[in-house]
Coordinates of C-alpha atoms and ligand atoms in Angstrom, one line a residue:
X1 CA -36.6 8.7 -108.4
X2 CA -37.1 5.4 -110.6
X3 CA -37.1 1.8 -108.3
X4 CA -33.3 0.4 -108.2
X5 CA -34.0 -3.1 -109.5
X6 CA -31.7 -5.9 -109.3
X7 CA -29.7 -5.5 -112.3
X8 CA -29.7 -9.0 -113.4
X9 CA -32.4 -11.9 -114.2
X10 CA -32.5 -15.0 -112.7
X11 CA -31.1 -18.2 -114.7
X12 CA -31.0 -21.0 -112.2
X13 CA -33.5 -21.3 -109.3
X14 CA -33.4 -23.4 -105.5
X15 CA -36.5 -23.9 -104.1
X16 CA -37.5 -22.6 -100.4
X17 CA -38.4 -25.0 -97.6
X18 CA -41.1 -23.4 -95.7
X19 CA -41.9 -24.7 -92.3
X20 CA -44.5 -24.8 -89.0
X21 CA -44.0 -22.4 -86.0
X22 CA -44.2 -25.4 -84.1
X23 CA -41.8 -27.4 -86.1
X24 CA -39.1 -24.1 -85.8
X25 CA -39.7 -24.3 -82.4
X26 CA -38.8 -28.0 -81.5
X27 CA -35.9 -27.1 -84.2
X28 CA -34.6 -24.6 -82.0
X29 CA -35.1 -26.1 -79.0
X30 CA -32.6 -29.0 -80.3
X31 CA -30.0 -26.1 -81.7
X32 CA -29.4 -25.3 -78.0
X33 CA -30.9 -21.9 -79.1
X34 CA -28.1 -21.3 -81.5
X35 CA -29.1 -20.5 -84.7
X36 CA -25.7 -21.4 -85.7
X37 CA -26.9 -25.4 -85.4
X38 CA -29.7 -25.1 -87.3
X39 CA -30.0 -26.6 -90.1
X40 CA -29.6 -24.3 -93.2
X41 CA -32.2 -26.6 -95.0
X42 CA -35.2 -25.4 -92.0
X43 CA -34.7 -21.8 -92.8
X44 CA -36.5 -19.9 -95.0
X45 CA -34.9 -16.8 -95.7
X46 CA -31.1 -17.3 -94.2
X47 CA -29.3 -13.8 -93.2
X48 CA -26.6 -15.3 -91.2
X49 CA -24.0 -14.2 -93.1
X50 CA -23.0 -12.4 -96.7
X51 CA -20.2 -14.4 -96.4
X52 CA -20.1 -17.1 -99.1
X53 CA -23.3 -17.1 -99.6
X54 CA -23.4 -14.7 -103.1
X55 CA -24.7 -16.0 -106.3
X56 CA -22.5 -16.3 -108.9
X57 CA -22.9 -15.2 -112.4
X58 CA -22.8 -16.9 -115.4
X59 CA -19.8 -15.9 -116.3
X60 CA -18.2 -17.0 -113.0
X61 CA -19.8 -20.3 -113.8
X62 CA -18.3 -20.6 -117.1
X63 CA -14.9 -19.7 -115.0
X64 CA -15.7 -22.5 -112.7
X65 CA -15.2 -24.9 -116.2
X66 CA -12.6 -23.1 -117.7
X67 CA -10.6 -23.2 -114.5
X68 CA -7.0 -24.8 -114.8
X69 CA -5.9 -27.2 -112.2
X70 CA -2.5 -27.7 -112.8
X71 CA -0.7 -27.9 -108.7
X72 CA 2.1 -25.0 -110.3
X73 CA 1.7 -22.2 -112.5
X74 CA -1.9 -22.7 -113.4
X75 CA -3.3 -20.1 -116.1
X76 CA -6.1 -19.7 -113.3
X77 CA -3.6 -18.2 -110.7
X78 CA -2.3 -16.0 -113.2
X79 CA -5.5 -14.5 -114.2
X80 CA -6.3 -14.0 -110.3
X81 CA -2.7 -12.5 -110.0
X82 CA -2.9 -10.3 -112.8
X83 CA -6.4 -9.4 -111.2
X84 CA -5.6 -8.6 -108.1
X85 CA -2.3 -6.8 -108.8
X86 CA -4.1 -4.4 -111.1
X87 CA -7.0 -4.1 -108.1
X88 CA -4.8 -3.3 -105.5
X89 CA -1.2 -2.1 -106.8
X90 CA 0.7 -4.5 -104.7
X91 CA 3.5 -7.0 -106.1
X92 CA 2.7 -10.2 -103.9
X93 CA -0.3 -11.8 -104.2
X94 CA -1.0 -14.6 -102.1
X95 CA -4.1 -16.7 -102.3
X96 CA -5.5 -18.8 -99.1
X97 CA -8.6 -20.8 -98.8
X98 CA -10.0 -17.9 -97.1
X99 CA -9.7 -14.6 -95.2
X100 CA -9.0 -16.2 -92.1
X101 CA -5.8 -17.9 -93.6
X102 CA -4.6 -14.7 -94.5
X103 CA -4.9 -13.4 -91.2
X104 CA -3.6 -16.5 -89.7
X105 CA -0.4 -16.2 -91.6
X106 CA 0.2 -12.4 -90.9
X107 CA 0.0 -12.5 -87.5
X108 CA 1.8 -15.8 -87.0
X109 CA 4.8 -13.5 -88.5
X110 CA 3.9 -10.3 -87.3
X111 CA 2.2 -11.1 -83.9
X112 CA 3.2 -12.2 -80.8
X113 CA 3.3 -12.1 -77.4
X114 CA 3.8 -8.2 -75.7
X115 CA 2.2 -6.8 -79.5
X116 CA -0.4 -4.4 -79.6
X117 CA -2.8 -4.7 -83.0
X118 CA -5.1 -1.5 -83.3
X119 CA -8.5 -1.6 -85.9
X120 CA -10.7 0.7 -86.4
X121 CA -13.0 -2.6 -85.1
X122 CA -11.8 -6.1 -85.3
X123 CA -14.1 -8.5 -86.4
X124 CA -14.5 -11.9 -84.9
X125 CA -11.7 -14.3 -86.6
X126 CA -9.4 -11.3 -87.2
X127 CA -9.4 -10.7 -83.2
X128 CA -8.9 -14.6 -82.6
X129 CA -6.3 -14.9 -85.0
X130 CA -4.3 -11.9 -83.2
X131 CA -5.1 -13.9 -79.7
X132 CA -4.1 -16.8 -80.5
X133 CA -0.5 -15.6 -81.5
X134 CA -0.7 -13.9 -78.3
X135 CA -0.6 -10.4 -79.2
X136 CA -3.5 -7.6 -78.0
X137 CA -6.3 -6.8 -80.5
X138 CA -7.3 -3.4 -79.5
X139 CA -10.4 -1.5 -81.3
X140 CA -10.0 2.3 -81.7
X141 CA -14.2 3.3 -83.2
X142 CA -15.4 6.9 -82.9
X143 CA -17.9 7.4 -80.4
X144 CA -20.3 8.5 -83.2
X145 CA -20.0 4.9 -85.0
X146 CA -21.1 3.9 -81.4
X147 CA -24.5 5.5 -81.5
X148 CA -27.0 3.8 -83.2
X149 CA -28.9 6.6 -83.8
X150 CA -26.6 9.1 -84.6
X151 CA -27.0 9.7 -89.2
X152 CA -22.9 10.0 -90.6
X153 CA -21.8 9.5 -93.6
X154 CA -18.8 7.4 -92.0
X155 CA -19.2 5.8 -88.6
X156 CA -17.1 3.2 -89.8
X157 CA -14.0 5.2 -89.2
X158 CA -10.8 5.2 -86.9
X159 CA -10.6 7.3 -83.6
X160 CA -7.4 8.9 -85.2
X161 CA -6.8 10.8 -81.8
X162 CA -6.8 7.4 -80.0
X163 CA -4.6 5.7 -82.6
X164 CA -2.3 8.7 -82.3
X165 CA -2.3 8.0 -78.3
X166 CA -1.4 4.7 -78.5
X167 CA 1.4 4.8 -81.0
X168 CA 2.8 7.8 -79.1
X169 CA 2.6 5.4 -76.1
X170 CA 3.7 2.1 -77.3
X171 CA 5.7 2.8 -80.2
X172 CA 6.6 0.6 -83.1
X173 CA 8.4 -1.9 -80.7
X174 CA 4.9 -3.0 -79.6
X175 CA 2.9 -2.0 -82.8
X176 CA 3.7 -4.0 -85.8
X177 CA 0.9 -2.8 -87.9
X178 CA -2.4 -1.1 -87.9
X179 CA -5.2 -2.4 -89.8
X180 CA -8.3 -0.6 -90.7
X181 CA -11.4 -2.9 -91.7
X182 CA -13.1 -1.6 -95.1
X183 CA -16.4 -1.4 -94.5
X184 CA -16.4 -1.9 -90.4
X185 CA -18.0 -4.9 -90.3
X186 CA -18.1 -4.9 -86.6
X187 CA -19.2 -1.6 -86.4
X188 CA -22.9 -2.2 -88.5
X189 CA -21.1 -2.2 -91.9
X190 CA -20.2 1.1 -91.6
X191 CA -18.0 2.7 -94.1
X192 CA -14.5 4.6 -93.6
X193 CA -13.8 8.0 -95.5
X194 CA -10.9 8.1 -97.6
X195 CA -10.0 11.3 -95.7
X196 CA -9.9 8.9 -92.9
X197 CA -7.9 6.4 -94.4
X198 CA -5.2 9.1 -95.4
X199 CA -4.9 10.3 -92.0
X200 CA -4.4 6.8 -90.8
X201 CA -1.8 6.1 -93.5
X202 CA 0.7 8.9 -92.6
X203 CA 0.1 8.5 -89.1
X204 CA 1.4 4.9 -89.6
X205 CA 4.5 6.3 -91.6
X206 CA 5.4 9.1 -89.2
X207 CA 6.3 6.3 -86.7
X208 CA 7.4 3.7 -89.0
X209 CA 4.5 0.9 -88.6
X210 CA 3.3 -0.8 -91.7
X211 CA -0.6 -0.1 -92.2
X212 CA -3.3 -3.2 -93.9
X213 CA -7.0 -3.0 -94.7
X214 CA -8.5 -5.7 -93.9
X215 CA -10.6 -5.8 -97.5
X216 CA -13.4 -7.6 -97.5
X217 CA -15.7 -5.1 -98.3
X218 CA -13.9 -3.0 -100.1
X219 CA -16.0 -2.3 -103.0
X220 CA -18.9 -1.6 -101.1
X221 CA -17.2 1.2 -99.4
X222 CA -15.7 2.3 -102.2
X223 CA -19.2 3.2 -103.3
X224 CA -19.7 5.3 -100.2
X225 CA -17.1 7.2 -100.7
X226 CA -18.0 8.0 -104.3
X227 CA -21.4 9.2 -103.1
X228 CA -20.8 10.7 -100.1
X229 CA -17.2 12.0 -99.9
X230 CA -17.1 15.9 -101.4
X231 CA -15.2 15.6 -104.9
X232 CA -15.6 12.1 -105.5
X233 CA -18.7 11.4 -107.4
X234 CA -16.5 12.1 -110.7
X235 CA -14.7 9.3 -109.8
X236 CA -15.5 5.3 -110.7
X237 CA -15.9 2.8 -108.1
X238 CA -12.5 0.8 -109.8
X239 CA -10.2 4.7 -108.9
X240 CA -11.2 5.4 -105.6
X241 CA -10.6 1.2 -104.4
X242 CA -7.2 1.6 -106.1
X243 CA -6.6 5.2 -104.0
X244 CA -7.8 2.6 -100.5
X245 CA -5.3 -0.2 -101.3
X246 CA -2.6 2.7 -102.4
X247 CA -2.3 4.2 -99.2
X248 CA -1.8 1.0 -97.2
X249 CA 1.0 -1.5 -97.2
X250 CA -1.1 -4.8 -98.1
X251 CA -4.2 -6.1 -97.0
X252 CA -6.4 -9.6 -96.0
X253 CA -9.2 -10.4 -98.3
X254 CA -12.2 -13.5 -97.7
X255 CA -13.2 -13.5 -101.4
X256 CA -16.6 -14.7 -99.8
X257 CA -17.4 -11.3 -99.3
X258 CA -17.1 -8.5 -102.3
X259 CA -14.9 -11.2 -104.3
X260 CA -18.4 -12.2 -105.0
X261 CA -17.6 -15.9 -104.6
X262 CA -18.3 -19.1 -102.2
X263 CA -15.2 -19.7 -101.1
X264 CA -11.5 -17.7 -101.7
X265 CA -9.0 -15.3 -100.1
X266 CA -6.2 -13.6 -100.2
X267 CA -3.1 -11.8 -98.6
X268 CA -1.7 -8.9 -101.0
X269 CA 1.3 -6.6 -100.0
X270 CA 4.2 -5.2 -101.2
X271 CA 7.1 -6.0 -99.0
X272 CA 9.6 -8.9 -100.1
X273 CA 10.1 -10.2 -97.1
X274 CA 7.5 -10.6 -95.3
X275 CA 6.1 -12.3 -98.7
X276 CA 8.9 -14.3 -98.4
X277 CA 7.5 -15.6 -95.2
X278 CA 4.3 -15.4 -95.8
X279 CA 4.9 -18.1 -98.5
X280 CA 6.8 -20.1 -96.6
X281 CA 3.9 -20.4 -93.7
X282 CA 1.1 -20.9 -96.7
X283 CA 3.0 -24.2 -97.7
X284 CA 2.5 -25.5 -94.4
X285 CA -1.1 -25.2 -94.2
X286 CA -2.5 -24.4 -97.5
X287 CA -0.8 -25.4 -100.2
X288 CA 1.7 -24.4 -102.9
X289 CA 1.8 -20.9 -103.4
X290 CA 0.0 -20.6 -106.6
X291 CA -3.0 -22.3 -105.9
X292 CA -2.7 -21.5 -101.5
X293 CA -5.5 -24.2 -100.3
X294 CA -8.5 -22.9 -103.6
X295 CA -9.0 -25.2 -106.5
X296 CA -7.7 -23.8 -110.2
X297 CA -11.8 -22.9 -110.9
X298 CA -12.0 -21.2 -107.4
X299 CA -9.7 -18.9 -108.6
X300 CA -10.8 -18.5 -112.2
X301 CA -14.7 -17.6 -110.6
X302 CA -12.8 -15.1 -108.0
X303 CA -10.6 -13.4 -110.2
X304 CA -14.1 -12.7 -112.1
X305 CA -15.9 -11.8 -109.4
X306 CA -13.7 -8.9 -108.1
X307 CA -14.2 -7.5 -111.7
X308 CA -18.3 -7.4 -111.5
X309 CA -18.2 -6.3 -108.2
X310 CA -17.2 -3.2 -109.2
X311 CA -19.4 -2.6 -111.5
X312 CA -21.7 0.9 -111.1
X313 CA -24.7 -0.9 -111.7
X314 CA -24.3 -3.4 -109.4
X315 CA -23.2 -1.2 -106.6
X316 CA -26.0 0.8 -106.7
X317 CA -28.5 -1.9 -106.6
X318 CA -26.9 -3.8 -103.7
X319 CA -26.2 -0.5 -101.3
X320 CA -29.9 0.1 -102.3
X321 CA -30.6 -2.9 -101.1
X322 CA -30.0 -2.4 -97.6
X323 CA -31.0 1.2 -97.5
X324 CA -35.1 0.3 -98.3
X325 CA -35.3 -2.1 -95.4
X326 CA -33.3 0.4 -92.7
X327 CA -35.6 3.0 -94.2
X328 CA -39.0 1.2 -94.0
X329 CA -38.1 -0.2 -90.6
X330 CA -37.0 3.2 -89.3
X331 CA -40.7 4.7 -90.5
X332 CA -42.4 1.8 -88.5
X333 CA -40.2 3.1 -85.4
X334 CA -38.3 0.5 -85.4
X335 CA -34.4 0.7 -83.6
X336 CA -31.9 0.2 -86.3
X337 CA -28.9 1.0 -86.8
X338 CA -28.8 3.9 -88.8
X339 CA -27.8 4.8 -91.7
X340 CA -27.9 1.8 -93.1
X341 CA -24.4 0.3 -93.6
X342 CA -23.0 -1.9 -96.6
X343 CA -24.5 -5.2 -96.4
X344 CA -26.4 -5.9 -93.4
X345 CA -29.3 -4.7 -91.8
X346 CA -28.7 -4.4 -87.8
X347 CA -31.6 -4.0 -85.3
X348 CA -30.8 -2.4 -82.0
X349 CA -31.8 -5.1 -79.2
X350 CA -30.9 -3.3 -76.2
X351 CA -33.8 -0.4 -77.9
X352 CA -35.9 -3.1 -79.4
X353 CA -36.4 -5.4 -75.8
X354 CA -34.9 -2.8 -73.2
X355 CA -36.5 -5.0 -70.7
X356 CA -33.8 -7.6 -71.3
X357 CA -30.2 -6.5 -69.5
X358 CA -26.8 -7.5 -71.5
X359 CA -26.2 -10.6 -69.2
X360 CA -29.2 -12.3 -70.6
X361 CA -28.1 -12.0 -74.2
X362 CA -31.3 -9.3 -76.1
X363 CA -29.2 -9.8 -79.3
X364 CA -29.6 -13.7 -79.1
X365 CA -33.0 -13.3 -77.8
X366 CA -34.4 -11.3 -80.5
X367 CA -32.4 -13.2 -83.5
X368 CA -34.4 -16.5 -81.8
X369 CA -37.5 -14.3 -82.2
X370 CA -36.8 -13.6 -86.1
X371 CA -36.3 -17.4 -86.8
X372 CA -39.5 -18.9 -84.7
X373 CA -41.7 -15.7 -86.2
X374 CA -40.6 -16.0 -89.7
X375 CA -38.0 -18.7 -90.5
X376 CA -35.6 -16.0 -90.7
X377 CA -31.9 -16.6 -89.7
X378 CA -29.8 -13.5 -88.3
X379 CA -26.8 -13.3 -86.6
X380 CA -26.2 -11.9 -82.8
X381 CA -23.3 -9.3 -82.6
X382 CA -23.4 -8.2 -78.8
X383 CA -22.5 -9.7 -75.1
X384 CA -22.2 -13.3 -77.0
X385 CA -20.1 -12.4 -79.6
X386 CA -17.9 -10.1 -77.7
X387 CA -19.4 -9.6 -74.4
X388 CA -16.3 -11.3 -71.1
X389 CA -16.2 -12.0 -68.0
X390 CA -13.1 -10.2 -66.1
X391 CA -10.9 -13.1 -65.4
X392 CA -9.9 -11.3 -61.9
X393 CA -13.3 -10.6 -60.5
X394 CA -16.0 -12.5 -62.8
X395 CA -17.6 -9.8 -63.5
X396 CA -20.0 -9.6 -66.5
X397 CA -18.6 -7.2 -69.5
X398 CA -20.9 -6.4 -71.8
X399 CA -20.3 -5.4 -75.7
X400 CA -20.4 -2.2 -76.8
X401 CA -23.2 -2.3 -79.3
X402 CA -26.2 -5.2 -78.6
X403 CA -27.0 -6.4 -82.4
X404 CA -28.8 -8.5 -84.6
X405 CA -27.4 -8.3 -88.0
X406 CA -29.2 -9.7 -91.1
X407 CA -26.5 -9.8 -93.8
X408 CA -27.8 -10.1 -97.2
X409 CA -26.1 -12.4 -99.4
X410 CA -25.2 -11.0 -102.7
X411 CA -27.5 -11.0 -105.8
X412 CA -29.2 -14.0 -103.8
X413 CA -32.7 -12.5 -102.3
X414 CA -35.4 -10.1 -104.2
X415 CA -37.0 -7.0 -103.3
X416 CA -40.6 -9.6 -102.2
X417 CA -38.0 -11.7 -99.7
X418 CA -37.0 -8.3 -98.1
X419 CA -40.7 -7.2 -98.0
X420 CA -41.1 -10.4 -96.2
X421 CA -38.0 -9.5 -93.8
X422 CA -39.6 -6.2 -93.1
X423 CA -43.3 -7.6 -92.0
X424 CA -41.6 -10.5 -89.7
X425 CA -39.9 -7.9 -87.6
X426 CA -42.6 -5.9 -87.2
X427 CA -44.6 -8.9 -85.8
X428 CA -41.6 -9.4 -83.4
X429 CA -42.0 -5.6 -82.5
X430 CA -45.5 -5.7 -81.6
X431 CA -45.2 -8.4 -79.5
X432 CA -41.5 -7.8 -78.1
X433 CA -42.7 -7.5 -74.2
X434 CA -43.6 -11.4 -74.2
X435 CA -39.6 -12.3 -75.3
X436 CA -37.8 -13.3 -72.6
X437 CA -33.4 -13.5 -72.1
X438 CA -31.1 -16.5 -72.3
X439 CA -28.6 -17.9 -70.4
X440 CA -25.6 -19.9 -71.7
X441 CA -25.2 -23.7 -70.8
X442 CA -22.4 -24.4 -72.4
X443 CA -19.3 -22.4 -74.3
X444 CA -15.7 -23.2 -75.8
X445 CA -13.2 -21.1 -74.9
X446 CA -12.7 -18.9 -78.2
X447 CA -15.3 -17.9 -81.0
X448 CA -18.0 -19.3 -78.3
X449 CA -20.7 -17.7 -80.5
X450 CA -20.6 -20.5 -83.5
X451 CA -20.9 -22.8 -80.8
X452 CA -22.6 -22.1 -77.4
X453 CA -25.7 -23.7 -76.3
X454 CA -28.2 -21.4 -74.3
X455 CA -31.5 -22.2 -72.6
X456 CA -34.3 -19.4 -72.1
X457 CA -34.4 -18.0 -68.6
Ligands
PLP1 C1 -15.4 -12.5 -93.0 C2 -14.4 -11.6 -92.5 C3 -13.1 -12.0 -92.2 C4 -12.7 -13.5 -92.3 O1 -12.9 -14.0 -93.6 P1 -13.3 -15.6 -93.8 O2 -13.2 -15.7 -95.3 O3 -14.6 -15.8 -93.2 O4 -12.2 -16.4 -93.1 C5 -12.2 -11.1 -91.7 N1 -12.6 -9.8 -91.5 C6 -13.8 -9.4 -91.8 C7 -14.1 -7.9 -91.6 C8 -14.8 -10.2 -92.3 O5 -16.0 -9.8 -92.5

């Protein structure tokens, strides 16, 4: 097989700020060991996040221009209605500043307190948003997607026995929709089979209950499915996402992920009423409904990005991508999450420093590790994402899963930065017995992750 290469040359460049181990290490010190507060300038290669973070193409930068900033009826929203209609199928497009306004404004309508919101895995703002209206968000994964080590072509997917047990139980009095996340971020980027997706779909309609994908990834997963799903290799990238959004009754979407741009979203769906008061909570907050809290140019460069992101070439490079650092870490024995999933990379802490238990935070530990090794910024997604402590008896509940993702931004990094990516962690392997746990100092009460300050034990 030929090397993947990026399928695109680089036009514009920003320069990289290398710095001193010391120098990360009085920088961290002063983050409160959250790599959250560090500076974006004192990292070298940052894999916080995917999320607004791709580079946009010159075409998306000619959009940026081009955009229309009239406050009503600008040709801009048009172009990202007409887009995103012919995308997804459904009549009511609804653009927000990003995905989190989305979700903010469906639950506001549809949550509530005594409501029960299954996912195949929530992710972080989608479970706030359903707490803060009150309701329950419940995650329903399949043991398999809960084994690091397990290869499947779709860990991402929904326990369909365990959705079926809770709607049988709670009924659509307490259920007011189901959402499956497209690829599960949550759940190391894992995608969900359309087979799964179907199942979910007429399991929602036997009882009644609307269904939504949350979206964001939805063109990464759609690659999955056309190379792993039997009969769908035929099919192009553009078909089988319109088969996902088809079977489900709307969806969320934070354009900062596979809308390819640095800031967007959007709520899609078909029903009139809800739409009707979904519009009439985006007024409050975002703005008039044909612009929703984006600029005329934001939604000129998003309506272009969901086109390229569909594009073959560009799929193939960027699930690729991924793949060669999950495979190269996996032959230097690395833990990782395996396969790899659709846009992050995510180490295994509890394998990779067993000697540090859940209450001392091995995901935080080893993403500290990454930045005062290499410059490297990564993400925990463990006990200080999602770990709790009962509120009854104080006891310590850990996560499921103790990760370290390193999300790759979009069309941003080259095959030499991953290369680099690859060598840092394997420094940090060899010399993973001298890393010690954390302990938190201080926390707010939701999303404490963004925010906490820790102090090495
Ligand atoms: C990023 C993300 C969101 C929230 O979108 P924002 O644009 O960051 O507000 C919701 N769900 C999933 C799965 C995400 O990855």
């Amino acid at each position: 097989m030929k090397t993947v290469i990026e399928p695109f040359k680089i036009k514009t460049v920003e320069p990289l700020k290398f710095t001193t181990r010391a120098r990360r290490e009085e920088i961290l010190a002063a983050a409160g060991w959250n790599l959250f507060a560090v500076p974006a300038e004192e990292v070298l290669i940052d894999l916080l996040t995917d999320s607004g973070t791709a580079a946009m193409s010159s075409r998306q930068w000619a959009g940026i221009l081009d955009g229309d900033e009239a406050y009503a009826g600008a040709r801009s929203f048009y172009r990202f209605e007409k887009t995103v209609r012919e995308l997804t199928g459904y009549r009511h497009v609804i653009p927000t500043h990003q995905g989190r306004a989305a979700e903010r404004i469906l639950f506001s309508i549809l949550g509530g307190p005594g409501k029960i919101i299954p996912n195949n895995s929530h992710f972080d703002t989608t479970r706030a948003n359903i707490e803060v209206s009150g309701a329950a968000a419940v995650d329903l994964p399949t043991a398999e997607g809960l084994d690091p080590a397990l290869v499947q072509d779709f860990k991402g997917n929904m326990n369909l026995a365990g959705l079926e047990r809770l709607l049988k139980r709670e009924g659509r009095e307490r259920v007011p929709l189901v959402l499956m996340t497209v690829t599960n971020n949550a759940c190391a980027g894992q995608p969900v089979a359309l087979g799964n997706l179907r199942r979910v779909a007429e399991l929602c309609r036997s009882y009644g209950i609307p269904f939504f994908l949350d979206a964001c990834r939805f063109a990464e997963n759609a690659w999955f499915i056309k190379t792993r799903e039997p009969g769908c290799r035929g099919r192009s990238p553009r078909e089988i996402a319109r088969e996902m959004f088809a079977l489900a009754d709307g969806c969320t979407m934070s354009g900062k992920k596979d809308g390819l741009v640095n800031i967007g979203g959007f709520l899609a769906l078909n029903d009139e009423s809800l739409a009707q008061q979904a519009r009439n909570l985006l007024i409050v907050t975002e703005g008039f409904p044909t612009y929703g809290g984006l600029a005329g140019r934001d939604l000129e460069a998003f309506a272009q990005g969901l086109e390229e992101v569909l594009e073959e070439d560009y799929l193939r490079y960027r699930i690729r991508s991924i793949a060669y650092v999950v495979e190269r870490l996996d032959e230097l024995g690395i833990p990782v999450y395996r396969p790899a999933g659709g846009h992050a990379v995510y180490l295994d802490a509890r394998a990779f420093l067993p000697h540090i238990p859940p209450q001392e935070y091995p995901g935080q530990a080893l993403a500290c590790a990454l930045y005062l090794e290499g410059g490297i910024r990564s993400c925990e997604i463990g006990s200080v994402m999602f770990g709790k402590h009962d509120p009854d008896t104080g006891a310590f509940r850990p996560a499921p899963l103790e990760q370290v993702r390193l999300a790759v931004p979009r069309r941003v990094y080259t095959q030499s930065h991953m290369d680099y990516v690859i060598e840092t962690i394997a420094a940090v392997f060899a010399r993973r017995r001298e890393i010690g746990g954390l302990r938190i100092v201080s926390e707010p009460p939701l999303l404490r992750h963004f925010t906490a300050r820790f102090e090495p034990l």
